[in-house]
CSV table of C-alpha atoms in Angstrom, one decimal:
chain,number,residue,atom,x,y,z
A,1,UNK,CA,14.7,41.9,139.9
A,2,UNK,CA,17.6,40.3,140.0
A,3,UNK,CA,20.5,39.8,136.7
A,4,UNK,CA,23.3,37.3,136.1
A,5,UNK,CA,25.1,38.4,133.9
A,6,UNK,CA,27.8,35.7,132.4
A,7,UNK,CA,31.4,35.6,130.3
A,8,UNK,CA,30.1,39.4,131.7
A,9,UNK,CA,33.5,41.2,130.7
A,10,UNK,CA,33.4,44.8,132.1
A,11,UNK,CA,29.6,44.9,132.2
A,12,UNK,CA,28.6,45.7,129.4
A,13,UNK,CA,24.8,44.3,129.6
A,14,UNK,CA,24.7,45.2,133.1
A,15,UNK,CA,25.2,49.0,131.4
A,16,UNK,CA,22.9,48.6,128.8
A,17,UNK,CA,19.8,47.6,131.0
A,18,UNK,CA,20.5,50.2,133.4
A,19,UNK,CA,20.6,52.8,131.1
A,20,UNK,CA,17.5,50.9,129.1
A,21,UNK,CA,16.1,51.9,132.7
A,22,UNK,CA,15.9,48.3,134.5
A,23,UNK,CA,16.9,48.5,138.1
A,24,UNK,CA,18.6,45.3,139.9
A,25,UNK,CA,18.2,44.4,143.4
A,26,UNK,CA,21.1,42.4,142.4
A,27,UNK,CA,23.9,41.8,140.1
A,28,UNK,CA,25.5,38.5,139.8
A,29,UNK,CA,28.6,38.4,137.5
A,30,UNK,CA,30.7,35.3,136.6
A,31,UNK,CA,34.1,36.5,134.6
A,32,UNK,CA,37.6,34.7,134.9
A,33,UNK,CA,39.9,37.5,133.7
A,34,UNK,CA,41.1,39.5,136.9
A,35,UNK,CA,40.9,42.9,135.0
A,36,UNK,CA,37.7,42.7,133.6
A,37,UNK,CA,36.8,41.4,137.3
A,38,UNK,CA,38.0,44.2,139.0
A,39,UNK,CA,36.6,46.8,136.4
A,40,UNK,CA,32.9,45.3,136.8
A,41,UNK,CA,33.3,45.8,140.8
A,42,UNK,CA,34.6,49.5,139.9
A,43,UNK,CA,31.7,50.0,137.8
A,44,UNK,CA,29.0,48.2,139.5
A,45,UNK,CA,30.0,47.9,143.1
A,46,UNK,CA,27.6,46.2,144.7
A,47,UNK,CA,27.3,43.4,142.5
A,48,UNK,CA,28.6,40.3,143.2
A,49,UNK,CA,31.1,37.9,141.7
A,50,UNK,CA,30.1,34.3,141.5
A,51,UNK,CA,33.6,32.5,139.7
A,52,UNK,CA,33.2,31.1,136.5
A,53,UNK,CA,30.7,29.6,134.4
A,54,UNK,CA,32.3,26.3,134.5
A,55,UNK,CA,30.8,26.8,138.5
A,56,UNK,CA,27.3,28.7,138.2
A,57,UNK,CA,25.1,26.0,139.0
A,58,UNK,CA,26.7,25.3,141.8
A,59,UNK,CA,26.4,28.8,143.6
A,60,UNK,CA,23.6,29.7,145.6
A,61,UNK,CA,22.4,32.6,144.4
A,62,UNK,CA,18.9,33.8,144.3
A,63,UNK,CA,17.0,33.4,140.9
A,64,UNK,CA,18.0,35.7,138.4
A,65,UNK,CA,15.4,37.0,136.3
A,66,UNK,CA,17.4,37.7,133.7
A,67,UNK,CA,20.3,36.4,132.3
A,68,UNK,CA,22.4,37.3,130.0
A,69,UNK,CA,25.8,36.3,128.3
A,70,UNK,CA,27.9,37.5,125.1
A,71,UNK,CA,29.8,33.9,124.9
A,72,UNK,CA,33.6,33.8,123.7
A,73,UNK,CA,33.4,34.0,119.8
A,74,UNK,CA,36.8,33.4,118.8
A,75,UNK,CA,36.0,30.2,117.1
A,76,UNK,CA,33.3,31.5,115.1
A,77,UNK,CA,34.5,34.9,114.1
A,78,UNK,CA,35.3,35.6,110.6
A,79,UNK,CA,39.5,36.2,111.9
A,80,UNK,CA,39.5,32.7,114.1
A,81,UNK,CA,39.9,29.1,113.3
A,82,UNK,CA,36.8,28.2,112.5
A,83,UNK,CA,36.4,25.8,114.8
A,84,UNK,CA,32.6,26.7,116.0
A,85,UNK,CA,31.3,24.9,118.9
A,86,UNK,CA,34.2,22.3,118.5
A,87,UNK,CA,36.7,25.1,119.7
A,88,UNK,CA,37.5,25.2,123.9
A,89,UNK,CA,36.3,29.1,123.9
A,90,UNK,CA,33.1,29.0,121.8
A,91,UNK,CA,32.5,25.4,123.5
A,92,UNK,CA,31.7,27.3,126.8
A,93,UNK,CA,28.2,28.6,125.6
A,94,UNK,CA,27.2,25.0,127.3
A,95,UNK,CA,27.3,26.4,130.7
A,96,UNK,CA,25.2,29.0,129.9
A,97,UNK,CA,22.7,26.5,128.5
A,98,UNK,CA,22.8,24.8,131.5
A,99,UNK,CA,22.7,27.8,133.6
A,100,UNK,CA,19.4,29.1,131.8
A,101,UNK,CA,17.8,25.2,132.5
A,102,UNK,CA,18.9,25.4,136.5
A,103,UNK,CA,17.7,28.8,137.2
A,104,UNK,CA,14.9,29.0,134.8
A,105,UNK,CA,14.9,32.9,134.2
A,106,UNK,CA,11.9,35.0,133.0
A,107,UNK,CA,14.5,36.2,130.1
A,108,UNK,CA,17.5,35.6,128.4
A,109,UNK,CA,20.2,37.5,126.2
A,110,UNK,CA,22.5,35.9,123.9
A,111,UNK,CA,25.0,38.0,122.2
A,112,UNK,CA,27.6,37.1,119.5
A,113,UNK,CA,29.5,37.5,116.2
A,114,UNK,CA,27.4,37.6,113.3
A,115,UNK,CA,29.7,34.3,112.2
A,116,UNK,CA,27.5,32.3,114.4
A,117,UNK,CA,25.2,32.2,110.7
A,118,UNK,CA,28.1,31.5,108.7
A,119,UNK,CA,27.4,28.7,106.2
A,120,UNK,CA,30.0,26.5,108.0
A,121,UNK,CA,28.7,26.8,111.4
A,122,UNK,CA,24.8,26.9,110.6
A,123,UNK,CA,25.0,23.2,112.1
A,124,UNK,CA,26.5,24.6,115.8
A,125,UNK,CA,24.1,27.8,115.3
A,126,UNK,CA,21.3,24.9,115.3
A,127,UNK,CA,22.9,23.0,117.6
A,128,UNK,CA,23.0,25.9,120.3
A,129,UNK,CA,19.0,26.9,119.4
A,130,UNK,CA,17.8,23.2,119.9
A,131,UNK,CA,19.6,22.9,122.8
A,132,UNK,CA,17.3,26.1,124.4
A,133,UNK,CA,14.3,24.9,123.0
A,134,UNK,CA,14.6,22.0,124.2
A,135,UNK,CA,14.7,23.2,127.9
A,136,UNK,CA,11.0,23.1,127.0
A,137,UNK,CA,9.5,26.6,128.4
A,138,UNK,CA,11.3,29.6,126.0
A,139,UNK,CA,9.9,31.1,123.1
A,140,UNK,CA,13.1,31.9,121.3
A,141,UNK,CA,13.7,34.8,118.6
A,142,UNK,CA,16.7,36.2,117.0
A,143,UNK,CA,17.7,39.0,114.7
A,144,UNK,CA,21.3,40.2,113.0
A,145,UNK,CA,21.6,43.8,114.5
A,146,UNK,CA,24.0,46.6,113.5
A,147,UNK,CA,25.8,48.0,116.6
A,148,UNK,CA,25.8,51.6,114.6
A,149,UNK,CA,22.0,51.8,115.2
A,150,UNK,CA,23.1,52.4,118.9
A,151,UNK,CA,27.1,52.7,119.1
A,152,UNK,CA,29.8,54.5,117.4
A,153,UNK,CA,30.7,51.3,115.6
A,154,UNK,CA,30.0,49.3,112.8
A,155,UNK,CA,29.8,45.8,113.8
A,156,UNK,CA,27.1,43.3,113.2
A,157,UNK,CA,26.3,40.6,116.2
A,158,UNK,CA,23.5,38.2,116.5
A,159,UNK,CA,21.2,38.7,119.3
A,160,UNK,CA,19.1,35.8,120.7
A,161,UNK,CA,16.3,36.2,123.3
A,162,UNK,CA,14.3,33.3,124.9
A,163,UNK,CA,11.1,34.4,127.2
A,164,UNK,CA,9.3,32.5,129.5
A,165,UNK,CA,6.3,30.8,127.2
């Protein structure tokens, strides 16, 4: 199987599956911050980097299976501007739209701030699940999760899944 994981941070789906036991004959990352770059190679060093989102369907990688992606949230956190999917961070989850149309993986994982439900951005929430269901070939579910069922934190995020219909 093979994972792209995007806006992948440090790896922290890459983790998860692993230790959920899923094994990767490879890791695709896309992450623009040198740190976090250079933390997922320390952590997961065979995997390859593959640039930035802006740029992933223009790699030739083989098809992930899976992909997954925690898009920035800054602009529809309860502390940002509010901006939604009108802000340049939270804005970016289009690449990953189009990512999941070009490579057409068995699954994907979206992960974000439960403000994503907010009243005032129920319209980009919408927005963002049309725009996967209209690729055509996902079922789609979602749930509000508390990260204290599984981490030492209390912090509600939205998790998304499409699956091959």
């Amino acid at each position: 199987m093979n994972l792209l994981e995007l806006f992948s941070g440090i790896g922290g789906f890459s983790l998860g599956l692993h230790q959920a036991g899923f094994t990767f004959d490879k890791v695709y990352f896309s992450e623009i911050d040198r740190h976090a770059i250079a933390n997922f190679k320390h952590n997961f060093p065979n995997a390859q980097h593959v640039g930035s989102v802006c740029d992933i369907t223009g790699t030739s990688i083989e098809r992930p299976d899976i992909i997954t992606f925690g898009s920035p949230c800054q602009n529809f956190s309860a502390a940002g501007n509010g901006l939604g999917l009108q802000g340049a961070e939270s804005s970016l989850i289009r690449y990953a739209i189009k990512a999941i149309d070009y490579f057409r993986p068995d699954i994907f994982i979206w992960e974000n701030v439960k403000g994503v439900l907010f009243e005032r951005h129920c319209r980009d929430f919408w927005a963002i699940v049309k725009a996967l269901a209209d690729i055509g070939v996902y079922q789609i579910e979602w749930q509000l999760l508390n990260t204290s069922w599984v981490l030492p934190q209390n912090r509600e995020r939205i998790y998304l899944v499409g699956r091959l219909a």
